[in-house]
Short mmCIF file of C-alpha atoms in Angstrom, two decimals:
data_model
loop_
_atom_site.label_atom_id
_atom_site.label_comp_id
_atom_site.label_asym_id
_atom_site.label_seq_id
_atom_site.Cartn_x
_atom_site.Cartn_y
_atom_site.Cartn_z
CA MET D 23 11.92 139.15 41.56
CA ARG D 24 14.83 138.70 43.31
CA GLU D 25 16.94 141.95 43.80
CA PRO D 26 20.80 141.52 44.18
CA THR D 27 20.48 143.31 47.78
CA ASP D 28 17.85 140.75 49.03
CA PRO D 29 19.02 138.54 51.74
CA PRO D 30 19.29 134.72 50.30
CA VAL D 31 16.77 132.20 51.52
CA VAL D 32 18.50 129.53 53.41
CA GLY D 33 16.47 126.38 54.59
CA VAL D 34 16.76 124.42 57.75
CA LEU D 35 15.96 120.78 57.65
CA ALA D 36 13.27 120.74 60.46
CA LEU D 37 12.46 117.17 60.79
CA GLN D 38 14.42 117.12 64.36
CA GLY D 39 17.28 118.41 65.96
CA ASP D 40 18.95 122.03 66.95
CA VAL D 41 16.75 123.68 64.25
CA ARG D 42 16.21 126.76 66.26
CA GLU D 43 19.85 127.36 67.15
CA HIS D 44 20.66 127.23 63.24
CA VAL D 45 18.01 129.64 62.36
CA ALA D 46 19.11 131.97 64.62
CA ALA D 47 22.82 131.82 63.58
CA LEU D 48 21.76 132.22 59.67
CA ARG D 49 19.79 135.27 60.75
CA ALA D 50 22.86 136.89 62.31
CA GLY D 51 24.93 135.73 59.32
CA GLY D 52 22.38 137.54 57.07
CA ALA D 53 20.21 135.10 55.64
CA GLU D 54 16.39 134.67 55.53
CA ALA D 55 16.15 131.37 57.38
CA VAL D 56 13.04 129.37 56.96
CA ALA D 57 11.99 125.72 58.16
CA VAL D 58 11.97 122.97 55.42
CA ARG D 59 9.99 119.70 56.18
CA ARG D 60 8.49 119.15 52.75
CA PRO D 61 9.70 118.94 49.21
CA GLY D 62 7.75 122.04 48.17
CA GLU D 63 9.65 123.91 50.97
CA LEU D 64 12.80 122.70 49.86
CA ALA D 65 12.31 123.89 46.23
CA ALA D 66 12.08 127.46 47.42
CA VAL D 67 15.51 127.80 49.03
CA ASP D 68 18.88 128.95 47.79
CA GLY D 69 20.75 126.90 50.25
CA ILE D 70 19.94 124.33 52.72
CA VAL D 71 21.27 123.42 56.29
CA LEU D 72 21.07 120.05 57.73
CA PRO D 73 21.20 120.49 61.53
CA GLY D 74 22.51 118.67 64.54
CA GLY D 75 20.28 115.90 65.96
CA GLU D 76 19.76 112.21 65.41
CA SER D 77 20.77 111.28 61.58
CA THR D 78 18.97 107.89 61.75
CA THR D 79 15.95 110.07 62.83
CA MET D 80 16.12 112.64 60.49
CA ALA D 81 16.98 110.07 57.41
CA THR D 82 13.98 107.97 58.58
CA LEU D 83 11.57 111.01 58.29
CA ALA D 84 13.08 112.25 55.08
CA ALA D 85 12.51 108.86 53.66
CA ARG D 86 8.99 108.65 54.74
CA TRP D 87 8.09 112.03 53.62
CA GLY D 88 9.50 112.13 50.04
CA LEU D 89 12.10 114.46 51.07
CA LEU D 90 15.37 112.33 50.69
CA GLU D 91 15.36 111.84 47.02
CA PRO D 92 14.67 115.67 46.37
CA LEU D 93 17.56 116.78 48.76
CA ARG D 94 19.93 114.19 47.34
CA ASP D 95 18.90 115.51 43.79
CA ALA D 96 19.09 119.14 44.82
CA VAL D 97 22.69 118.93 46.31
CA ARG D 98 23.87 116.94 43.51
CA ALA D 99 22.45 119.79 41.02
CA GLY D 100 24.62 122.15 43.00
CA LEU D 101 22.24 123.48 45.90
CA PRO D 102 24.80 124.75 48.68
CA ALA D 103 24.51 122.83 51.75
CA TYR D 104 26.08 122.97 55.22
CA GLY D 105 25.74 119.99 57.86
CA SER D 106 26.82 120.04 61.68
CA CYS D 107 27.27 116.81 63.42
CA ALA D 108 24.20 114.71 62.10
CA GLY D 109 24.16 116.80 59.13
CA MET D 110 27.87 115.86 58.20
CA ILE D 111 26.57 112.18 58.71
CA LEU D 112 23.80 113.02 56.35
CA LEU D 113 26.03 114.92 53.69
CA ALA D 114 28.74 111.66 53.54
CA ASP D 115 28.45 109.48 50.57
CA ARG D 116 29.87 106.52 53.06
CA LEU D 117 29.46 105.64 56.67
CA LEU D 118 31.09 103.47 59.02
CA ASP D 119 29.58 102.52 62.48
CA ALA D 120 25.89 103.04 61.23
CA PRO D 121 22.99 100.58 61.42
CA PRO D 122 22.69 98.33 58.39
CA GLY D 123 20.57 100.30 55.68
CA GLN D 124 20.91 103.65 56.99
CA ARG D 125 20.52 106.07 54.08
CA THR D 126 22.16 109.63 53.51
CA VAL D 127 21.55 112.60 51.19
CA GLY D 128 25.26 112.16 50.19
CA GLY D 129 27.05 114.84 48.06
CA LEU D 130 30.40 114.87 49.92
CA ASP D 131 32.97 112.28 48.84
CA VAL D 132 33.91 111.28 52.38
CA THR D 133 33.81 108.37 54.56
CA VAL D 134 32.12 109.53 58.06
CA ARG D 135 32.53 107.55 61.21
CA ARG D 136 29.68 107.88 63.15
CA ASN D 137 29.90 108.54 67.27
CA ALA D 138 33.77 108.47 66.35
CA PHE D 139 34.99 110.43 69.53
CA GLY D 140 32.75 107.95 71.88
CA ARG D 141 29.59 108.22 73.73
CA GLN D 142 28.25 111.38 75.60
CA VAL D 143 30.60 110.91 78.50
CA ASP D 144 33.22 111.57 76.03
CA SER D 145 31.73 114.71 74.42
CA PHE D 146 33.96 117.80 74.88
CA GLU D 147 34.80 121.27 73.88
CA THR D 148 37.97 122.32 72.29
CA ARG D 149 39.45 125.04 70.06
CA VAL D 150 39.65 124.20 66.48
CA GLU D 151 41.65 126.36 63.58
CA LEU D 152 39.80 126.55 60.44
CA ASP D 153 41.23 127.24 57.19
CA GLY D 154 40.35 130.42 55.42
CA LEU D 155 38.34 131.47 58.76
CA ALA D 156 39.62 135.04 59.96
CA GLY D 157 39.64 135.69 63.52
CA GLY D 158 41.53 133.02 65.30
CA PRO D 159 40.25 129.59 66.13
CA LEU D 160 36.83 128.49 66.57
CA HIS D 161 35.33 127.45 70.09
CA ALA D 162 33.80 123.73 68.73
CA VAL D 163 31.54 121.71 70.55
CA PHE D 164 31.60 117.97 70.11
CA ILE D 165 28.49 116.24 71.13
CA ARG D 166 28.61 112.14 70.29
CA ALA D 167 30.57 113.62 67.21
CA PRO D 168 31.35 111.96 63.92
CA TRP D 169 34.74 112.45 62.23
CA VAL D 170 36.00 112.14 58.72
CA GLU D 171 37.85 108.98 58.44
CA GLU D 172 38.60 109.38 54.90
CA ALA D 173 38.21 112.46 52.28
CA GLY D 174 38.35 112.18 48.56
CA PRO D 175 40.83 114.06 46.44
CA GLY D 176 38.14 116.74 45.54
CA VAL D 177 37.56 117.75 48.89
CA GLN D 178 39.22 120.47 51.11
CA VAL D 179 40.07 119.68 54.65
CA LEU D 180 39.24 122.71 56.66
CA GLY D 181 40.06 121.87 60.14
CA ARG D 182 41.47 119.09 62.11
CA VAL D 183 41.63 118.28 66.03
CA VAL D 184 44.82 119.18 67.61
CA GLY D 185 46.11 117.07 70.70
CA GLY D 186 44.38 114.41 72.50
CA ALA D 187 43.74 110.68 71.45
CA ALA D 188 42.14 112.08 68.34
CA ASP D 189 44.96 114.34 67.35
CA GLY D 190 44.87 114.99 63.48
CA ARG D 191 41.30 113.72 63.10
CA ILE D 192 39.29 115.78 60.17
CA VAL D 193 36.33 117.62 61.65
CA ALA D 194 35.57 120.06 58.96
CA VAL D 195 35.50 119.79 55.05
CA ARG D 196 34.23 121.46 52.08
CA GLN D 197 33.77 120.23 48.48
CA GLY D 198 32.40 122.79 46.07
CA ASP D 199 29.45 124.56 47.88
CA VAL D 200 28.99 121.75 50.35
CA VAL D 201 30.47 122.42 54.00
CA ALA D 202 30.25 119.97 57.06
CA THR D 203 31.66 120.28 60.52
CA SER D 204 31.66 117.66 63.33
CA PHE D 205 31.34 119.97 66.05
CA HIS D 206 28.10 122.53 66.42
CA PRO D 207 29.01 126.31 65.83
CA GLU D 208 25.15 126.83 66.26
CA LEU D 209 25.62 126.40 69.99
CA THR D 210 28.07 128.95 70.63
CA GLY D 211 27.76 132.71 69.92
CA ASP D 212 30.38 132.48 67.49
CA ARG D 213 28.57 133.20 63.92
CA ARG D 214 31.57 133.07 61.76
CA VAL D 215 30.77 129.43 60.17
CA HIS D 216 27.23 130.53 59.38
CA ALA D 217 28.51 133.61 57.84
CA LEU D 218 30.84 131.81 55.66
CA PHE D 219 28.00 129.38 54.41
CA VAL D 220 25.62 132.62 53.79
CA ASP D 221 28.56 134.06 51.61
CA ILE D 222 28.80 130.58 49.58
CA VAL D 223 25.18 130.90 49.17
CA ARG D 224 25.45 134.75 47.96
CA ARG D 225 28.08 133.65 45.63
CA HIS D 226 26.42 130.58 44.27
CA LEU D 227 23.20 132.90 43.52
CA ALA D 228 25.34 135.76 41.89
CA ASP D 229 27.10 132.82 39.57
CA ALA D 230 23.80 131.37 38.70
CA GLU D 231 22.31 134.91 37.73
CA ARG D 232 25.48 135.63 35.64
CA GLY D 233 24.61 132.30 34.08
CA GLU D 234 28.03 130.60 35.03
CA PRO D 235 27.98 127.18 36.73
CA MET S 3 36.48 130.72 78.25
CA ALA S 4 37.91 129.37 75.02
CA GLU S 5 41.18 130.22 75.70
CA ASP S 6 41.52 128.00 78.58
CA LEU S 7 40.12 125.06 76.95
CA ASP S 8 41.95 121.75 76.03
CA ARG S 9 40.92 118.34 74.66
CA THR S 10 39.77 117.18 78.09
CA ASP S 11 37.27 119.54 78.46
CA VAL S 12 34.45 116.97 79.08
CA GLY S 13 31.06 117.31 80.88
CA THR S 14 30.66 121.07 80.72
CA VAL S 15 27.23 122.77 81.03
CA ARG S 16 27.41 123.32 77.42
CA VAL S 17 27.99 119.77 76.27
CA LYS S 18 25.37 118.50 78.89
CA ARG S 19 22.74 120.95 77.79
CA GLY S 20 23.81 120.63 73.95
CA MET S 21 23.14 116.98 74.10
CA ALA S 22 19.50 117.65 75.01
CA GLU S 23 19.23 120.20 72.24
CA GLN S 24 20.27 117.44 69.73
CA LEU S 25 17.10 115.54 71.21
CA LYS S 26 14.45 118.28 70.38
CA GLY S 27 11.44 117.60 68.19
CA GLY S 28 12.17 113.86 68.65
CA VAL S 29 10.60 111.19 70.71
CA ILE S 30 12.44 109.14 73.26
CA MET S 31 11.29 105.51 74.05
CA ASP S 32 11.25 103.18 77.14
CA VAL S 33 12.61 99.81 75.86
CA VAL S 34 13.05 96.56 78.01
CA THR S 35 15.23 94.37 75.30
CA PRO S 36 17.59 94.88 72.56
CA GLU S 37 14.77 93.89 70.28
CA GLN S 38 12.61 96.67 71.29
CA ALA S 39 15.40 99.02 70.97
CA ARG S 40 15.98 98.10 67.48
CA ILE S 41 12.16 98.40 66.66
CA ALA S 42 12.34 102.19 68.10
CA GLU S 43 15.29 103.01 66.32
CA ASP S 44 13.83 101.97 62.99
CA ALA S 45 10.82 103.91 63.81
CA GLY S 46 12.88 106.99 64.20
CA ALA S 47 13.32 107.17 68.11
CA VAL S 48 15.92 110.04 68.81
CA ALA S 49 16.85 107.95 71.82
CA VAL S 50 15.77 104.69 73.82
CA MET S 51 15.21 104.69 77.48
CA ALA S 52 16.53 101.27 78.90
CA LEU S 53 14.42 99.67 81.65
CA GLU S 54 13.44 96.31 83.47
CA ARG S 55 10.12 97.23 83.32
CA VAL S 56 7.98 99.90 81.58
CA PRO S 57 5.92 101.90 84.24
CA ALA S 58 2.40 99.98 83.57
CA ASP S 59 4.39 96.85 84.89
CA ILE S 60 5.94 98.56 87.87
CA ARG S 61 2.40 99.66 88.79
CA ALA S 62 1.03 96.03 88.01
CA GLN S 63 3.86 94.27 89.80
CA GLY S 64 4.42 96.44 93.01
CA GLY S 65 7.54 96.41 95.07
CA ILE S 66 10.45 98.44 95.10
CA ALA S 67 11.63 99.80 91.46
CA ARG S 68 15.27 100.21 91.02
CA MET S 69 18.03 100.96 88.60
CA SER S 70 17.90 98.40 85.67
CA ASP S 71 20.39 95.30 85.89
CA PRO S 72 23.81 96.51 84.05
CA ASP S 73 23.80 93.57 81.74
CA MET S 74 20.39 94.40 80.53
CA VAL S 75 21.47 97.98 80.21
CA GLN S 76 24.69 96.97 78.45
CA GLY S 77 22.75 94.69 75.79
CA ILE S 78 20.61 97.78 74.57
CA ILE S 79 23.76 100.00 74.37
CA ASP S 80 25.25 97.25 72.16
CA ALA S 81 22.18 96.84 70.21
CA VAL S 82 21.67 100.45 68.67
CA SER S 83 23.58 103.58 67.35
CA ILE S 84 21.24 106.24 68.93
CA PRO S 85 21.63 107.54 72.53
CA VAL S 86 20.75 105.21 75.41
CA MET S 87 19.30 106.76 78.60
CA ALA S 88 18.52 105.06 82.04
CA LYS S 89 16.60 105.55 85.25
CA ALA S 90 18.30 106.07 88.65
CA ARG S 91 16.21 106.35 91.90
CA ILE S 92 15.91 109.76 93.00
CA GLY S 93 18.69 110.75 95.38
CA HIS S 94 20.38 107.36 94.69
CA PHE S 95 23.86 108.76 93.63
CA VAL S 96 25.61 105.26 93.59
CA GLU S 97 23.28 104.09 90.95
CA ALA S 98 24.00 107.06 88.92
CA GLN S 99 27.83 106.25 89.44
CA VAL S 100 27.08 102.88 88.02
CA LEU S 101 25.01 104.07 85.07
CA GLN S 102 28.05 106.66 84.14
CA ALA S 103 30.35 103.96 84.39
CA LEU S 104 28.22 101.66 81.93
CA GLY S 105 28.72 104.80 79.51
CA VAL S 106 24.84 105.37 79.35
CA ASP S 107 24.31 108.83 77.59
CA TYR S 108 21.74 110.70 79.91
CA ILE S 109 20.40 109.54 83.51
CA ASP S 110 16.84 110.19 84.25
CA GLU S 111 16.47 110.57 88.09
CA SER S 112 13.10 109.30 88.01
CA GLU S 113 9.99 109.18 90.23
CA VAL S 114 8.93 106.29 88.28
CA LEU S 115 11.45 104.24 90.69
CA THR S 116 10.95 104.12 94.20
CA PRO S 117 12.93 107.14 95.83
CA ALA S 118 16.11 106.36 97.90
CA ASP S 119 16.44 109.61 99.74
CA GLU S 120 13.36 111.78 101.22
CA ALA S 121 15.35 114.87 101.23
CA HIS S 122 17.93 114.98 98.68
CA HIS S 123 18.37 114.78 94.95
CA ILE S 124 21.30 113.68 93.40
CA ASP S 125 24.15 116.31 93.02
CA LYS S 126 24.28 116.15 89.45
CA HIS S 127 27.15 118.93 88.89
CA ALA S 128 29.44 116.17 90.33
CA PHE S 129 28.81 113.88 87.19
CA THR S 130 30.37 114.06 83.49
CA VAL S 131 26.82 112.29 82.26
CA PRO S 132 24.26 114.76 81.96
CA PHE S 133 20.94 114.37 83.89
CA VAL S 134 17.09 114.80 82.99
CA CYS S 135 14.50 115.31 85.73
CA GLY S 136 10.77 115.56 86.09
CA ALA S 137 8.94 118.54 87.34
CA THR S 138 5.35 119.32 87.81
CA ASP S 139 5.79 123.07 87.90
CA LEU S 140 8.29 125.79 87.54
CA GLY S 141 9.40 126.03 91.22
CA GLU S 142 10.37 122.29 90.95
CA ALA S 143 12.19 122.41 87.43
CA LEU S 144 14.41 125.25 88.60
CA ARG S 145 15.52 123.50 91.67
CA ARG S 146 16.58 120.53 89.49
CA ILE S 147 18.43 122.62 87.41
CA SER S 148 20.28 124.38 90.20
CA GLU S 149 21.28 120.71 91.25
CA GLY S 150 22.52 120.41 87.78
CA ALA S 151 19.92 118.64 85.52
CA ALA S 152 20.56 119.73 81.79
CA MET S 153 16.95 118.60 80.87
CA ILE S 154 13.83 118.95 82.35
CA ARG S 155 10.48 116.83 81.55
CA SER S 156 6.95 116.95 82.81
CA LYS S 157 6.26 114.11 85.20
CA GLY S 158 2.76 113.50 84.16
CA GLU S 159 1.68 110.15 85.59
CA ALA S 160 3.65 107.53 84.05
CA GLY S 161 2.08 103.98 83.40
CA THR S 162 -1.48 105.36 83.08
CA GLY S 163 -1.96 106.07 79.38
CA ASN S 164 -3.56 108.84 80.76
CA VAL S 165 -2.25 112.46 79.65
CA VAL S 166 -4.24 114.67 81.78
CA GLU S 167 -1.42 114.98 84.33
CA ALA S 168 1.19 115.91 81.55
CA THR S 169 -1.26 118.40 80.36
CA ARG S 170 -1.39 119.58 83.75
CA HIS S 171 2.38 119.99 84.27
CA MET S 172 2.89 121.38 80.72
CA ARG S 173 0.44 124.13 81.55
CA ALA S 174 2.00 125.17 84.78
CA LEU S 175 5.41 125.25 83.50
CA ARG S 176 4.33 127.81 80.61
CA ALA S 177 2.19 129.60 82.87
CA GLY S 178 4.98 129.95 85.38
CA ILE S 179 7.46 131.17 82.75
CA ARG S 180 4.88 133.42 81.29
CA ARG S 181 4.32 135.05 84.49
CA LEU S 182 7.75 135.75 85.26
CA ALA S 183 8.10 137.68 82.07
CA THR S 184 5.88 140.14 83.29
CA LEU S 185 7.73 140.98 86.61
CA ASP S 186 10.18 143.62 87.26
CA GLU S 187 13.41 143.40 89.16
CA THR S 188 12.00 143.65 92.67
CA GLU S 189 9.07 141.47 92.01
CA LEU S 190 11.37 138.72 90.85
CA PHE S 191 13.15 138.60 94.16
CA VAL S 192 9.85 137.70 95.86
CA ALA S 193 9.13 135.23 92.79
CA ALA S 194 12.37 133.42 93.79
CA LYS S 195 11.34 133.09 97.34
CA GLU S 196 7.62 131.92 96.20
CA LEU S 197 9.00 129.57 93.72
CA ARG S 198 11.69 128.27 96.18
CA ALA S 199 14.35 128.59 93.43
CA PRO S 200 17.73 130.52 93.21
CA HIS S 201 17.35 134.14 92.23
CA ASP S 202 19.57 134.13 89.23
CA LEU S 203 17.93 131.37 87.55
CA VAL S 204 14.50 133.10 88.27
CA THR S 205 15.97 136.11 86.54
CA GLU S 206 17.35 134.00 83.62
CA VAL S 207 13.85 132.44 82.88
CA ALA S 208 12.50 136.00 82.97
CA ARG S 209 14.84 137.20 80.55
CA LEU S 210 14.77 134.18 78.08
CA GLY S 211 10.92 133.62 78.46
CA LYS S 212 11.79 129.99 78.51
CA LEU S 213 13.90 127.45 80.92
CA PRO S 214 17.67 127.60 80.01
CA VAL S 215 17.44 123.79 79.36
CA VAL S 216 15.66 121.80 76.91
CA LEU S 217 11.91 120.97 78.16
CA PHE S 218 10.32 117.67 77.03
CA THR S 219 6.95 116.10 78.03
CA ALA S 220 6.52 112.60 79.77
CA GLY S 221 3.73 110.68 81.70
CA GLY S 222 0.74 109.30 79.99
CA ILE S 223 1.32 109.78 76.25
CA ALA S 224 -0.31 106.88 74.34
CA THR S 225 -1.30 108.19 70.91
CA PRO S 226 0.02 110.21 68.18
CA ALA S 227 -2.56 113.13 69.15
CA ASP S 228 -1.17 113.17 72.57
CA ALA S 229 2.23 113.80 71.33
CA ALA S 230 1.24 116.53 69.17
CA MET S 231 -0.77 118.25 71.80
CA MET S 232 1.95 118.22 74.44
CA MET S 233 4.11 119.74 71.29
CA GLN S 234 1.69 122.42 70.73
CA LEU S 235 1.59 123.00 74.43
CA GLY S 236 5.30 124.02 74.37
CA ALA S 237 7.23 120.77 75.07
CA GLU S 238 10.31 120.44 72.80
CA GLY S 239 10.02 116.65 72.46
CA VAL S 240 8.27 113.62 73.92
CA PHE S 241 9.13 110.91 76.19
CA VAL S 242 6.92 107.86 75.49
CA GLY S 243 6.85 104.90 78.13
CA SER S 244 4.42 102.25 78.32
CA GLY S 245 2.39 103.64 75.47
CA ILE S 246 4.33 101.82 72.77
CA PHE S 247 5.07 98.56 73.81
CA LYS S 248 1.95 97.93 75.63
CA SER S 249 0.07 98.53 72.57
CA GLY S 250 -1.37 96.02 69.88
CA ASP S 251 1.33 97.19 67.27
CA PRO S 252 4.33 98.84 68.74
CA ALA S 253 6.37 99.39 65.43
CA GLN S 254 3.65 101.19 63.70
CA ARG S 255 2.59 102.97 66.66
CA ALA S 256 6.04 104.16 67.44
CA ALA S 257 6.52 105.48 63.82
CA ALA S 258 3.10 107.26 64.16
CA ILE S 259 4.14 108.95 67.17
CA VAL S 260 7.33 110.13 66.03
CA GLN S 261 5.63 111.53 62.63
CA ALA S 262 3.09 113.29 64.85
CA THR S 263 5.98 115.06 66.97
CA THR S 264 7.61 116.39 63.67
CA PHE S 265 4.21 117.28 61.96
CA HIS S 266 2.69 118.38 65.49
CA ASP S 267 1.04 121.41 63.90
CA ASP S 268 -0.40 119.71 60.65
CA PRO S 269 -3.79 117.91 61.79
CA ASP S 270 -3.90 116.29 58.43
CA VAL S 271 -0.62 114.33 59.23
CA ILE S 272 -1.66 113.62 62.62
CA ALA S 273 -4.91 112.15 61.20
CA LYS S 274 -3.21 110.29 58.36
CA VAL S 275 -0.61 108.72 60.96
CA SER S 276 -3.45 107.86 63.71
CA ARG S 277 -5.15 105.43 61.23
CA GLY S 278 -5.30 101.68 61.68
CA LEU S 279 -2.78 101.60 64.59
CA GLY S 280 -4.88 99.03 66.73
CA GLU S 281 -5.44 98.82 70.35
CA PRO S 282 -3.71 101.23 72.41
CA MET S 283 -2.48 100.53 75.76
CA VAL S 284 -5.20 99.98 78.50
CA GLY S 285 -5.46 103.17 80.51
CA ILE S 286 -5.87 104.14 84.06
CA ASP S 287 -7.93 106.88 85.24
CA VAL S 288 -5.79 109.11 87.76
CA GLU S 289 -8.67 110.05 89.84
CA THR S 290 -8.98 106.41 90.97
CA LEU S 291 -5.06 106.13 92.24
CA PRO S 292 -4.64 106.30 95.68
CA GLN S 293 -2.12 109.01 96.75
CA SER S 294 0.62 106.48 97.53
CA GLU S 295 0.57 105.42 93.80
CA ARG S 296 0.95 108.72 92.44
CA TYR S 297 4.52 109.05 91.05
CA ALA S 298 4.20 112.73 90.49
CA SER S 299 4.10 113.22 94.28
CA ARG S 300 7.53 111.64 94.65
CA GLY S 301 10.23 114.54 94.57
CA TRP S 302 10.21 117.96 95.81
#
């Protein structure tokens, strides 16, 4: 049986991408982190992280190994989820500039544009202020990053790019227990985004134990 | 530091190395046409390497192998949404400038092409686009990193379909890293001298127990089992050159190698995806190659 003091178990989709960095960041944030490649492994987690990587590769492998539908069902049913970069693309309900037929997990009522900031030569680092995150702006690393072109009414915009050609573009969102960032907090030493997500997973577990939705 | 950042901070070490982190656990495939690039993307490749000729054809046809035609690279960039890499000759910094101007996402300073400089590799710090370089052992890997490489791959012996050289290089890299972890501060100075590598990088590897950049494997990978073996030997991802589009059923073989890379520790999966793949590429025994035709000896 789970004790209230036990750390939550957070899975990292481990089909491809910067899985190791997310695992380290989740552990630093107080979670037990495990790799998820199969439906049975997904069923055993309290929250799921969709890492940075190539969204087409992850979607192709997830579909081929029977993980896409279980992921979609789990997130729809309320499993807390966090996606960085490719993970944001996978959590989006709608995509722009994606190859025809690219499938997603969905769960976020947003339209995400792939490679929105440009190619690798345009990848950049900057600071982003995140709504509700104490301790000042985050050091944000954007790599062939997407942005949120449009967010539905139930989506909370957490952060935007300030300055430059992409001034005002949405790069961090939250809808219920689903969070997504265009950038990669796992590539910096700043663990605040992962701690925020672990806290969401904890609250979700506590609510579930009290029998609340 | 974060305090000094503004929107224009492109081409940083973190952005260059971070790009390679996103490719981990994936397969990068050599392609020579937009159609092949789309087959690779559909099969689950994390990136494609745009080339005029795959290494097996470079071997067969001989002559000087150079950077690909810009039209050909552009056609592949336009065809896919995944990152596109391209090769420049060792030391040919103007080929690299051209590839950066075309917007390729990574440059492979590659021994598969004919070297353009007998003494100097490209100063990779001078570029916004990141570079991957080949290495046969730890010293060579660290020399490339000190020149600015943001990703390392084993050289193997490209275009042979023979994994033996990639195995040798992966084992040498790993053994070199393990050895450093056993040395004390005084011994690390001597190790740096022996490795002909900067002392600060040698110390960093000893402390991390790994390279400070992502390590892929390349050079002779032709089957799903080859890819999985390289992953089990410590590779963080796989380059497949001639092995896919010189085989009987490229789309199926490409998908199989992608799956074997993800599930590299699961023999049941590797067995399943290895069935019915048709003919692999015809291989070459490396021992029969004269020294002048061994690409791994290019670069230093």
